[in-house]
mmCIF file of C-alpha atoms in Angstrom:
data_model
loop_
_atom_site.group_PDB
_atom_site.id
_atom_site.type_symbol
_atom_site.label_atom_id
_atom_site.label_comp_id
_atom_site.label_asym_id
_atom_site.label_seq_id
_atom_site.Cartn_x
_atom_site.Cartn_y
_atom_site.Cartn_z
ATOM 1 C CA MET I 1 129.912 -1.759 41.627
ATOM 2 C CA LYS I 2 126.073 -1.710 41.795
ATOM 3 C CA LEU I 3 126.125 1.965 40.744
ATOM 4 C CA VAL I 4 128.510 1.239 37.852
ATOM 5 C CA SER I 5 126.302 -1.637 36.635
ATOM 6 C CA LYS I 6 123.218 0.548 36.867
ATOM 7 C CA ILE I 7 124.852 3.390 34.901
ATOM 8 C CA ARG I 8 126.082 0.894 32.284
ATOM 9 C CA ARG I 9 122.543 -0.435 31.782
ATOM 10 C CA VAL I 10 121.071 3.047 31.465
ATOM 11 C CA VAL I 11 123.794 4.634 29.334
ATOM 12 C CA PHE I 12 124.404 1.806 26.900
ATOM 13 C CA SER I 13 120.931 0.380 26.345
ATOM 14 C CA PRO I 14 119.859 1.026 22.726
ATOM 15 C CA LEU I 15 116.603 2.611 23.883
ATOM 16 C CA ALA I 16 118.438 5.061 26.157
ATOM 17 C CA LEU I 17 120.755 6.107 23.331
ATOM 18 C CA ILE I 18 117.845 6.627 20.943
ATOM 19 C CA MET I 19 115.924 8.694 23.496
ATOM 20 C CA ALA I 20 119.003 10.809 24.215
ATOM 21 C CA ALA I 21 119.467 11.483 20.504
ATOM 22 C CA VAL I 22 115.823 12.499 20.118
ATOM 23 C CA ILE I 23 116.051 14.917 23.050
ATOM 24 C CA ILE I 24 119.268 16.520 21.756
ATOM 25 C CA LEU I 25 118.145 16.842 18.139
ATOM 26 C CA SER I 26 114.604 18.001 18.823
ATOM 27 C CA GLY I 27 115.384 20.278 21.730
ATOM 28 C CA VAL I 28 112.569 18.735 23.791
ATOM 29 C CA PRO I 29 113.065 19.913 27.387
ATOM 30 C CA VAL I 30 113.651 17.395 30.145
ATOM 31 C CA ASN I 31 113.340 17.920 33.899
ATOM 32 C CA HIS I 32 115.358 20.955 34.948
ATOM 33 C CA VAL I 33 118.416 20.148 37.045
ATOM 34 C CA SER I 34 120.169 22.760 39.157
ATOM 35 C CA ALA I 35 123.806 23.199 38.201
ATOM 36 C CA ALA I 36 126.241 21.323 40.405
ATOM 37 C CA SER I 37 129.973 21.089 39.942
ATOM 38 C CA SER I 38 132.022 18.397 41.649
ATOM 39 C CA VAL I 39 134.919 17.905 44.035
ATOM 40 C CA THR I 40 137.078 14.775 43.910
ATOM 41 C CA VAL I 41 138.602 13.518 47.151
ATOM 42 C CA LYS I 42 140.817 10.509 47.749
ATOM 43 C CA LEU I 43 140.090 8.660 50.982
ATOM 44 C CA GLY I 44 142.767 9.452 53.528
ATOM 45 C CA SER I 45 143.323 13.021 52.301
ATOM 46 C CA ASN I 46 141.527 16.263 53.163
ATOM 47 C CA LYS I 47 140.289 19.146 51.038
ATOM 48 C CA SER I 48 138.862 22.654 51.287
ATOM 49 C CA VAL I 49 136.273 24.206 48.985
ATOM 50 C CA SER I 50 134.414 27.511 48.807
ATOM 51 C CA LEU I 51 130.766 27.713 47.809
ATOM 52 C CA LYS I 52 128.307 30.532 47.413
ATOM 53 C CA LYS I 53 125.012 30.317 49.252
ATOM 54 C CA GLY I 54 122.459 28.341 47.250
ATOM 55 C CA THR I 55 124.984 26.439 45.121
ATOM 56 C CA LYS I 56 125.695 22.705 45.109
ATOM 57 C CA LYS I 57 128.737 20.493 44.671
ATOM 58 C CA GLN I 58 128.859 16.727 44.092
ATOM 59 C CA ILE I 59 131.470 14.722 46.017
ATOM 60 C CA ILE I 60 133.335 12.099 43.981
ATOM 61 C CA ALA I 61 135.146 9.721 46.329
ATOM 62 C CA LYS I 62 138.125 7.697 45.133
ATOM 63 C CA LYS I 63 140.203 4.950 46.690
ATOM 64 C CA GLY I 64 143.490 4.989 44.818
ATOM 65 C CA SER I 65 142.561 5.224 41.131
ATOM 66 C CA LYS I 66 139.150 3.597 41.685
ATOM 67 C CA THR I 67 136.022 5.754 41.787
ATOM 68 C CA LEU I 68 133.673 4.598 44.528
ATOM 69 C CA GLY I 69 129.921 4.373 44.056
ATOM 70 C CA LYS I 70 127.939 7.157 45.713
ATOM 71 C CA LYS I 71 126.114 4.750 48.029
ATOM 72 C CA ALA I 72 129.298 2.861 48.932
ATOM 73 C CA VAL I 73 130.422 5.868 50.971
ATOM 74 C CA LYS I 74 128.886 7.503 54.047
ATOM 75 C CA TYR I 75 128.657 11.281 54.328
ATOM 76 C CA SER I 76 127.984 13.584 57.269
ATOM 77 C CA SER I 77 128.113 17.322 57.983
ATOM 78 C CA SER I 78 129.334 18.979 61.170
ATOM 79 C CA LYS I 79 126.910 21.871 60.594
ATOM 80 C CA SER I 80 123.986 21.074 58.305
ATOM 81 C CA SER I 81 122.568 24.578 58.767
ATOM 82 C CA VAL I 82 125.613 25.905 56.864
ATOM 83 C CA ALA I 83 126.240 23.076 54.393
ATOM 84 C CA SER I 84 124.242 19.866 54.219
ATOM 85 C CA VAL I 85 125.214 16.669 52.412
ATOM 86 C CA SER I 86 122.888 14.037 50.964
ATOM 87 C CA ALA I 87 123.232 10.256 51.181
ATOM 88 C CA THR I 88 124.730 10.350 47.668
ATOM 89 C CA GLY I 89 127.305 13.056 48.460
ATOM 90 C CA LEU I 90 125.638 16.196 47.099
ATOM 91 C CA ILE I 91 126.671 19.247 49.149
ATOM 92 C CA THR I 92 124.195 22.137 49.401
ATOM 93 C CA ALA I 93 125.451 25.516 50.628
ATOM 94 C CA LYS I 94 122.758 27.028 52.868
ATOM 95 C CA LYS I 95 124.182 30.062 54.658
ATOM 96 C CA ALA I 96 127.472 31.854 55.286
ATOM 97 C CA GLY I 97 129.828 29.968 57.581
ATOM 98 C CA THR I 98 132.088 26.924 57.699
ATOM 99 C CA ALA I 99 131.172 23.241 57.909
ATOM 100 C CA LYS I 100 133.162 20.039 57.726
ATOM 101 C CA ILE I 101 131.890 17.223 55.512
ATOM 102 C CA THR I 102 133.174 13.782 56.485
ATOM 103 C CA VAL I 103 133.492 11.171 53.733
ATOM 104 C CA LYS I 104 133.932 7.665 55.125
ATOM 105 C CA LYS I 105 134.231 4.086 53.888
ATOM 106 C CA GLY I 106 135.194 1.490 56.470
ATOM 107 C CA SER I 107 138.167 2.747 58.474
ATOM 108 C CA LYS I 108 139.189 5.227 55.767
ATOM 109 C CA LYS I 109 137.873 8.776 55.809
ATOM 110 C CA SER I 110 138.437 12.262 54.441
ATOM 111 C CA VAL I 111 137.259 15.666 55.604
ATOM 112 C CA ILE I 112 136.158 18.402 53.218
ATOM 113 C CA THR I 113 136.097 21.852 54.808
ATOM 114 C CA VAL I 114 133.330 23.856 53.156
ATOM 115 C CA LYS I 115 133.367 27.651 53.420
ATOM 116 C CA VAL I 116 130.047 29.179 52.413
ATOM 117 C CA THR I 117 129.866 32.834 51.397
ATOM 118 C CA SER I 118 126.836 35.025 50.745
ATOM 119 C CA LYS I 119 126.045 35.628 47.092
ATOM 120 C CA SER I 120 126.672 39.230 46.064
ATOM 121 C CA ASP I 121 123.671 40.980 44.546
ATOM 122 C CA ASP I 122 125.908 43.005 42.208
ATOM 123 C CA ASP I 123 127.939 40.088 40.897
ATOM 124 C CA ASP I 124 126.946 40.498 37.249
ATOM 125 C CA ASP I 125 129.216 37.760 35.918
ATOM 126 C CA ASP I 126 127.739 35.164 38.249
ATOM 127 C CA ASP I 127 124.220 36.265 37.341
ATOM 128 C CA ASP I 128 125.028 35.670 33.673
ATOM 129 C CA ASP I 129 126.382 32.220 34.520
ATOM 130 C CA ASP I 130 123.208 31.403 36.461
ATOM 131 C CA ASP I 131 121.061 32.395 33.468
ATOM 132 C CA ASP I 132 123.073 30.059 31.231
ATOM 133 C CA ASP I 133 122.821 27.238 33.790
ATOM 134 C CA LYS I 134 119.027 27.493 33.860
ATOM 135 C CA LYS I 135 118.910 26.757 30.126
ATOM 136 C CA ILE I 136 120.856 23.488 30.459
ATOM 137 C CA THR I 137 118.689 20.369 30.513
ATOM 138 C CA GLY I 138 121.346 17.656 30.246
ATOM 139 C CA ILE I 139 124.850 16.650 29.172
ATOM 140 C CA TYR I 140 126.253 14.185 26.648
ATOM 141 C CA LEU I 141 129.603 13.061 25.247
ATOM 142 C CA THR I 142 130.771 13.495 21.671
ATOM 143 C CA GLU I 143 131.278 9.710 21.485
ATOM 144 C CA SER I 144 129.258 6.894 23.093
ATOM 145 C CA GLU I 145 131.846 4.211 22.270
ATOM 146 C CA ILE I 146 135.505 4.472 21.294
ATOM 147 C CA ARG I 147 137.720 1.729 19.838
ATOM 148 C CA LEU I 148 141.459 2.380 20.017
ATOM 149 C CA LYS I 149 144.671 0.542 19.335
ATOM 150 C CA VAL I 150 147.159 0.443 22.226
ATOM 151 C CA GLY I 151 149.169 3.673 22.250
ATOM 152 C CA PHE I 152 146.652 5.697 20.240
ATOM 153 C CA SER I 153 144.324 8.458 21.421
ATOM 154 C CA LYS I 154 141.052 10.149 20.483
ATOM 155 C CA GLU I 155 139.452 13.433 21.509
ATOM 156 C CA LEU I 156 136.397 13.254 23.768
ATOM 157 C CA SER I 157 134.375 16.241 24.954
ATOM 158 C CA CYS I 158 131.366 16.821 27.162
ATOM 159 C CA LYS I 159 128.586 19.033 25.798
ATOM 160 C CA THR I 160 125.433 20.537 27.227
ATOM 161 C CA ALA I 161 121.922 20.102 25.873
ATOM 162 C CA PRO I 162 120.101 21.696 24.207
ATOM 163 C CA ASN I 163 122.697 24.364 23.280
ATOM 164 C CA ASN I 164 125.378 21.800 22.280
ATOM 165 C CA LYS I 165 128.249 23.748 23.854
ATOM 166 C CA VAL I 166 131.437 22.140 25.153
ATOM 167 C CA THR I 167 131.477 22.351 28.954
ATOM 168 C CA LYS I 168 133.916 21.649 31.747
ATOM 169 C CA ALA I 169 133.334 18.328 33.475
ATOM 170 C CA SER I 170 134.792 16.085 36.130
ATOM 171 C CA TRP I 171 136.233 12.970 34.479
ATOM 172 C CA ASP I 172 136.722 9.494 35.944
ATOM 173 C CA VAL I 173 137.932 6.253 34.382
ATOM 174 C CA GLU I 174 136.744 2.905 35.708
ATOM 175 C CA ASP I 175 140.011 1.102 34.878
ATOM 176 C CA GLU I 176 142.998 3.388 34.315
ATOM 177 C CA SER I 177 145.218 0.437 33.394
ATOM 178 C CA VAL I 178 143.221 0.157 30.132
ATOM 179 C CA ALA I 179 142.816 3.838 29.263
ATOM 180 C CA VAL I 180 143.173 7.294 30.775
ATOM 181 C CA TYR I 181 141.634 10.696 30.058
ATOM 182 C CA GLU I 182 144.269 13.408 29.601
ATOM 183 C CA ASN I 183 144.064 16.907 28.102
ATOM 184 C CA GLY I 184 140.744 16.276 26.393
ATOM 185 C CA LYS I 185 141.762 12.918 24.924
ATOM 186 C CA VAL I 186 141.242 9.237 25.687
ATOM 187 C CA VAL I 187 144.631 7.497 25.645
ATOM 188 C CA ALA I 188 144.725 3.710 25.168
ATOM 189 C CA LYS I 189 147.199 1.961 27.481
ATOM 190 C CA SER I 190 146.503 -1.788 27.358
ATOM 191 C CA VAL I 191 144.086 -4.322 25.854
ATOM 192 C CA GLY I 192 140.709 -4.412 27.569
ATOM 193 C CA GLU I 193 137.488 -2.501 28.135
ATOM 194 C CA THR I 194 136.640 0.354 30.478
ATOM 195 C CA ILE I 195 134.106 3.123 31.005
ATOM 196 C CA ILE I 196 134.860 6.847 31.125
ATOM 197 C CA TYR I 197 132.420 8.990 33.119
ATOM 198 C CA ALA I 198 131.851 12.739 32.857
ATOM 199 C CA ARG I 199 129.947 14.669 35.514
ATOM 200 C CA ALA I 200 128.584 18.209 35.220
ATOM 201 C CA TYR I 201 125.473 20.119 36.278
ATOM 202 C CA GLY I 202 124.415 17.285 38.576
ATOM 203 C CA LYS I 203 124.321 14.854 35.641
ATOM 204 C CA VAL I 204 126.515 11.919 34.660
ATOM 205 C CA THR I 205 127.173 10.497 31.193
ATOM 206 C CA ALA I 206 129.576 7.842 29.966
ATOM 207 C CA CYS I 207 131.553 6.440 27.055
ATOM 208 C CA LYS I 208 132.629 2.827 26.586
ATOM 209 C CA VAL I 209 136.277 2.364 25.582
ATOM 210 C CA ILE I 210 137.571 -0.791 23.877
ATOM 211 C CA VAL I 211 141.342 -1.128 23.481
ATOM 212 C CA TYR I 212 142.925 -3.700 21.157
ATOM 213 C CA GLU I 213 146.424 -4.579 19.928
#
């Protein structure tokens, strides 16, 4: 909950919104962030992922429908020389091989088997993707706040800055009893407020959702 409160303060403060708008509209570069996709794992279940050497992947831990804060979970790697994991759940693929990443909270845990492969020098498509990734300085949502009547929906997309292109993202909803994110849309389920988070390229952004009758 501390992480959620912190993100709320950063994302929804008027100053933060103004600064974000200035960066997007002016194209002013911000600190470069290496691209990192994400893997969602529910505590109690296991997963397997494949990564190329030098790439990263952010772990998103869930307990039921609730997304857990990064620091509320403990992470460890069986072979850090192959794939290491930070205190906030960021996996870094170091060399070819297999490592097991343990995600634990209390008595509940999950194991992510990470297979790391060497990056092919002649993989032209991946090289093109890497060039595009290097140009990305941040992400943002097409809406910062959405108001919906119960039963209605609204499209919501994640875009990259400064090229303003729609990008794939990992989506999480703080309270799925209020609203859910399905097929590119926010769907209002019951009266209340919630936050929808999108994660891509090692960044996180959010949209506040208010549902009324």
